[in-house]
Coordinates of C-alpha atoms in Angstrom, one line a residue:
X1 CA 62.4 75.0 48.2
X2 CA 58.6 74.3 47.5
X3 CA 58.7 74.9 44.0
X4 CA 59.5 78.9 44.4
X5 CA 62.2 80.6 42.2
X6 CA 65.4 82.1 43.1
X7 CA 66.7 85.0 41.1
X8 CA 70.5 86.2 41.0
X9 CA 70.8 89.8 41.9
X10 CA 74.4 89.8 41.2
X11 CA 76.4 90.8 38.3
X12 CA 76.0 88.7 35.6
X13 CA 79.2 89.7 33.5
X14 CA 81.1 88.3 36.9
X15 CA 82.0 84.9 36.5
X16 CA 83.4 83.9 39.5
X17 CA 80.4 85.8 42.0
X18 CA 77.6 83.6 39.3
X19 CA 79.7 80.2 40.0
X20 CA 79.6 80.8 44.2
X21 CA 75.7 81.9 43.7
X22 CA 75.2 78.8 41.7
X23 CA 76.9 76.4 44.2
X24 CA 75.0 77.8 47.4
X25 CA 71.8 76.6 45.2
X26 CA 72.5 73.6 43.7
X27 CA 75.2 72.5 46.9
X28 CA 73.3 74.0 50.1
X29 CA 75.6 74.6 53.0
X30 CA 73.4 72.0 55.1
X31 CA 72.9 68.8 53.5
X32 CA 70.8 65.5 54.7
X33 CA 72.7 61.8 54.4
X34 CA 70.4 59.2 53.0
X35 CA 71.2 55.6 52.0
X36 CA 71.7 56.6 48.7
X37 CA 74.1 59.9 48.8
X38 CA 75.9 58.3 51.6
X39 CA 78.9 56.8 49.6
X40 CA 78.8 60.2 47.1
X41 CA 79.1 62.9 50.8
X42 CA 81.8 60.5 51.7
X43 CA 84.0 60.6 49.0
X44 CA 84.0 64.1 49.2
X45 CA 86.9 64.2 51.7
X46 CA 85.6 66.4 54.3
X47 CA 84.7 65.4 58.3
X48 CA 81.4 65.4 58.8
X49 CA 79.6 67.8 61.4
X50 CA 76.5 65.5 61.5
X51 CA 73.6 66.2 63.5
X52 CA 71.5 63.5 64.5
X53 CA 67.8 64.0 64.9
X54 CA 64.4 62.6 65.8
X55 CA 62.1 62.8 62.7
X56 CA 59.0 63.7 65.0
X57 CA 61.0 66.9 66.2
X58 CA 62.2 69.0 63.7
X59 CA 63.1 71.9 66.1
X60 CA 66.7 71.0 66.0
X61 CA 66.9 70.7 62.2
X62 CA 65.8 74.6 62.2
X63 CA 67.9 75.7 64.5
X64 CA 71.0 73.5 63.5
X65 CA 70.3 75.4 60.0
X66 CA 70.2 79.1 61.2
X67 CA 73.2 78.6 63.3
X68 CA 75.2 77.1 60.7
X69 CA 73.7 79.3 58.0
X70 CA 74.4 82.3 60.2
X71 CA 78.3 81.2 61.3
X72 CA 80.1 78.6 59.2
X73 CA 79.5 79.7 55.7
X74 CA 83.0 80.4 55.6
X75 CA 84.1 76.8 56.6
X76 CA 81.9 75.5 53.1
X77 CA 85.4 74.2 51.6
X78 CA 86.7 72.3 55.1
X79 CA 83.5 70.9 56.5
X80 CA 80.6 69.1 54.7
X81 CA 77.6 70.3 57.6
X82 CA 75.1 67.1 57.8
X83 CA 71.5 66.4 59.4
X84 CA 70.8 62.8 59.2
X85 CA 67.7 60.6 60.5
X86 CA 68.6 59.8 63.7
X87 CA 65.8 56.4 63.7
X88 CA 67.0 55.5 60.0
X89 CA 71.0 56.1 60.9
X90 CA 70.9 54.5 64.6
X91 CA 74.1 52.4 64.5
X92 CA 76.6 55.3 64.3
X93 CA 74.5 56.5 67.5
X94 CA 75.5 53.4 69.5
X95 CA 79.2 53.8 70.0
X96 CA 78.3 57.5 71.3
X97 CA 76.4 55.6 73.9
X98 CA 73.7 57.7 72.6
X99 CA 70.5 56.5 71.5
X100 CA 66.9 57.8 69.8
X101 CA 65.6 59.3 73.5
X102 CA 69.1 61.4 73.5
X103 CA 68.5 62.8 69.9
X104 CA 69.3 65.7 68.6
X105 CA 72.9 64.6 68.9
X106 CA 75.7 66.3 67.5
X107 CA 79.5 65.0 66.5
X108 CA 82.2 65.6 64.3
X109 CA 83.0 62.4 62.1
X110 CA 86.2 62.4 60.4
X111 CA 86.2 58.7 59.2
X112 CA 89.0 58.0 61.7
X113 CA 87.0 59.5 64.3
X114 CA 83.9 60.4 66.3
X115 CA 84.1 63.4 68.8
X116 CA 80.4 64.1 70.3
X117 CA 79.8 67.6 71.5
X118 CA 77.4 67.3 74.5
X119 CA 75.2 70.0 74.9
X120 CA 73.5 70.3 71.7
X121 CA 71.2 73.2 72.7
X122 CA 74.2 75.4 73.2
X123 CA 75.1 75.9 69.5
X124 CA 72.6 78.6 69.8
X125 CA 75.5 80.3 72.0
X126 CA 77.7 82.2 70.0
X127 CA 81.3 80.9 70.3
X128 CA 80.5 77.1 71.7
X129 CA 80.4 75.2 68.2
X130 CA 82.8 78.0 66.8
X131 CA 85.4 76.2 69.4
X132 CA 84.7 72.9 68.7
X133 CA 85.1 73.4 65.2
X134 CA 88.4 75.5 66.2
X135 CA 89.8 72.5 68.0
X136 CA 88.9 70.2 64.9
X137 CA 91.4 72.3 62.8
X138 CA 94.0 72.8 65.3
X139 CA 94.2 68.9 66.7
X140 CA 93.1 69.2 69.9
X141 CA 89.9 66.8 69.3
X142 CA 92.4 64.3 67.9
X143 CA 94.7 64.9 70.8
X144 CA 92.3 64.4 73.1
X145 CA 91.2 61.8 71.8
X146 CA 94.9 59.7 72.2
X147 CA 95.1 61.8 75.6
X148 CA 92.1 62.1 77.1
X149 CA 92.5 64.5 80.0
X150 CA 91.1 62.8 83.0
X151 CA 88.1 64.4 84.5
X152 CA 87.6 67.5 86.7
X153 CA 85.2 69.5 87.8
X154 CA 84.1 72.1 86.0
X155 CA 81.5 74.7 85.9
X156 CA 78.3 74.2 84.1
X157 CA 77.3 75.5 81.1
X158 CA 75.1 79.2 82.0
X159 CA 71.5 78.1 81.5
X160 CA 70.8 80.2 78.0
X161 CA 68.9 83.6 78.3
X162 CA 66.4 82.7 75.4
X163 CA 65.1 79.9 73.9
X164 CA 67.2 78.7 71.1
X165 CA 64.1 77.2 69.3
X166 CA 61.8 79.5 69.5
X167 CA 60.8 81.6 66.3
X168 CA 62.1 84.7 67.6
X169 CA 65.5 83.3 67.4
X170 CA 65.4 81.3 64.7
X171 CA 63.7 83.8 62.5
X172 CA 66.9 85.8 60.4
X173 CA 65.9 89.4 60.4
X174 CA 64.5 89.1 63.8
X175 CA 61.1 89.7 62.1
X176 CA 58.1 87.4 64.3
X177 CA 57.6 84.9 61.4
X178 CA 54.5 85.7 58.6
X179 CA 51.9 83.2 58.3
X180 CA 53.5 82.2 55.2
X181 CA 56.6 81.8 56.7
X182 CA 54.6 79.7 59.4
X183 CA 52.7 77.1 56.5
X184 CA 56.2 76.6 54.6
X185 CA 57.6 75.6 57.7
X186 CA 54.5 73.2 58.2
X187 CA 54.6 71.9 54.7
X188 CA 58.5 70.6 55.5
X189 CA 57.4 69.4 58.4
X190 CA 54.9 67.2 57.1
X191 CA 57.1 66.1 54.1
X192 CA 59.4 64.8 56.5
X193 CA 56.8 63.2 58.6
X194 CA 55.1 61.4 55.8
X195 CA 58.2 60.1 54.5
X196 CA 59.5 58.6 57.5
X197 CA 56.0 57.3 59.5
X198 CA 55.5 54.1 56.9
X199 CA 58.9 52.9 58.3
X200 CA 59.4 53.9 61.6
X201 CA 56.9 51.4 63.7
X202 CA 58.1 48.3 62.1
X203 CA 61.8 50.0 62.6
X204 CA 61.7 50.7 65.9
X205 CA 61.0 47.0 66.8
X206 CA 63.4 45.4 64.7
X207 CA 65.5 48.3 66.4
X208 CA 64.8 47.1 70.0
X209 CA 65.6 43.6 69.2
X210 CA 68.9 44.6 67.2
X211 CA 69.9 46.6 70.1
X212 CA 69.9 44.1 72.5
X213 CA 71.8 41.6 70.4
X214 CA 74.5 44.2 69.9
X215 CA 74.4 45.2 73.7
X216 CA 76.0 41.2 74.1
X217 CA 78.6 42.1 71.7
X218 CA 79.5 45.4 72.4
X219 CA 81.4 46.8 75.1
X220 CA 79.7 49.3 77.3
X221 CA 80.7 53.2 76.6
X222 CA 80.7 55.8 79.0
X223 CA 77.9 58.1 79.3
X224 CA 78.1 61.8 79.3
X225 CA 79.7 62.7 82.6
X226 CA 78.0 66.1 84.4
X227 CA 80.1 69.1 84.1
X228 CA 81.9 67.2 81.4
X229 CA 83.2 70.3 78.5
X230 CA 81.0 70.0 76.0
X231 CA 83.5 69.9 73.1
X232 CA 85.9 67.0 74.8
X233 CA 85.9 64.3 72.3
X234 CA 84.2 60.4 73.1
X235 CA 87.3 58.0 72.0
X236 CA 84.9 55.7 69.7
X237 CA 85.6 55.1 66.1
X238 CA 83.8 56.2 63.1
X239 CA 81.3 53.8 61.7
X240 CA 79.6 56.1 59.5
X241 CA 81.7 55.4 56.1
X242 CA 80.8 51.6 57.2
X243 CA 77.3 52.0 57.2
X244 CA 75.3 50.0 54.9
X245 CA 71.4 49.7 54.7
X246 CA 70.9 46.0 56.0
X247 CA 72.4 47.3 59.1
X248 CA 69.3 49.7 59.6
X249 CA 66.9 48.0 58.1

C-alpha cells in the first residue's frame, strides 16, 4: 500500500508457496465492493461477510482487518471477506432495519440470504465471529432462518476487558504503533475521506427523501431485540446481487 514494495522471502524454486504469496498480494484477504467490482466479487460464488461502515469512522475498517487477518485466513477459498461504504451501499442496509447511525454493521450475504450478527464490537472476542461463521458452514443460519427460534432471555454479552479499537489491540506484534505506522494510517484515512466527502452531502439528502418513500412501500422489520444472540440470523433477503447504482445515487 502507498507505493512501498513487497519482497518474497520464500523459496523461489517452490512453485506452489510463490503462487499463494502472489495471490495474498494481488487478491487481499479483505476486499472493498464498489459500483464497479460489484458484479465481478459476485460472480465469484462465495457469501459475502460484508461489513458495512461509516466513511467518517474508519475505526471499524482496522479492526475488521486485524481480526480477519489474524483468524480467517484459512477460510480464503469459502468466504470472500468485504468492507463496503455503508452511505454509498445503503439499500442493502434497509431490510436489516439498520441504517447509517447503526453503522459499522456486520452480515453474512449468501445471495439467498442476509443473516446480521448484532454486536459488531464483539468480533474483537476470540470465538464470537469464529461461531457465526461455524454456523454458516454447518446450516444453522439457514435453519434459523426457516425456524426462527422464538425469543428468550438470555444473558448479555460480557462488557469486553479492552478496547477493541484501540492501537494497542489493533497493532500485530503488540508493538505501541511508530509514528510512521501512525501517518500511513492518516494518509488512508484521508484517501478515503476525500474520496467520499464530494458526494456524501448531496447523498445524504437525496438519501432522506428516498428513505421515506421506501418506508411507504416497505414493511417494517424488527429491530435488534436486547439480549438477542448475536449470531441469530434476521429473516430478510439478499439485495446485494440486485444492487445497481441508480438505486444509490
Amino acid at each position: 500500500e502507498h507505493g512501498e514494495e513487497t519482497e518474497f522471502h520464500g523459496d523461489h524454486a517452490n512453485v506452489e508457496e510463490l503462487r499463494t504469496w502472489a495471490k495474498e498480494i494481488c487478491s487481499p484477504l479483505v476486499r472493498e465492493i464498489t459500483f464497479e467490482n460489484g458484479e465481478e466479487l459476485t460472480e465469484e460464488g462465495l457469501p459475502f461477510l460484508i461489513m458495512f461502515y461509516d466513511p467518517e469512522k474508519l475505526e471499524s475498517i482496522r479492526l475488521f482487518k486485524h481480526v480477519i487477518k489474524a483468524r480467517f485466513e484459512k477460510e480464503r477459498e469459502s468466504i470472500n471477506f468485504i468492507i463496503a461504504d455503508g452511505v454509498k451501499f445503503a439499500h442493502p442496509l434497509k431490510p436489516l432495519g439498520k441504517s447509517r447511525a447503526d453503522l459499522p454493521v456486520l452480515a453474512f450475504d449468501t445471495f439467498r440470504h442476509m443473516y446480521l450478527y448484532k454486536r459488531f464490537k464483539s468480533i474483537a472476542k476470540p470465538g464470537k465471529l469464529e461461531q457465526f461463521v461455524a454456523d454458516l458452514h454447518s446450516g444453522k443460519l439457514h435453519q434459523n432462518f426457516h425456524n426462527p427460534v422464538p425469543n428468550a432471555i438470555e444473558m448479555e454479552d460480557e462488557e469486553l476487558a479492552f478496547d477493541p479499537y484501540s492501537d494497542e489491540y489493533l497493532d500485530d506484534d503488540g508493538r505501541r504503533p511508530s509514528l510512521a505506522d501512525k501517518l500511513d494510517d492518516a494518509e488512508e484515512e484521508i484517501e478515503h475521506m476525500e474520496e467520499a466527502h464530494a458526494m456524501h452531502k448531496e447523498q445524504e439528502k437525496k438519501d432522506r427523501v428516498e428513505m421515506e418513500r421506501r418506508k411507504l412501500e416497505e414493511p417494517d422489520v424488527d429491530h435488534e431485540v436486547e439480549g438477542d444472540d448475536p449470531s441469530r440470523p434476521v429473516p430478510v433477503k439478499s439485495v446485494l446481487k440486485k444492487l445497481k447504482p441508480s438505486e444509490n445515487r
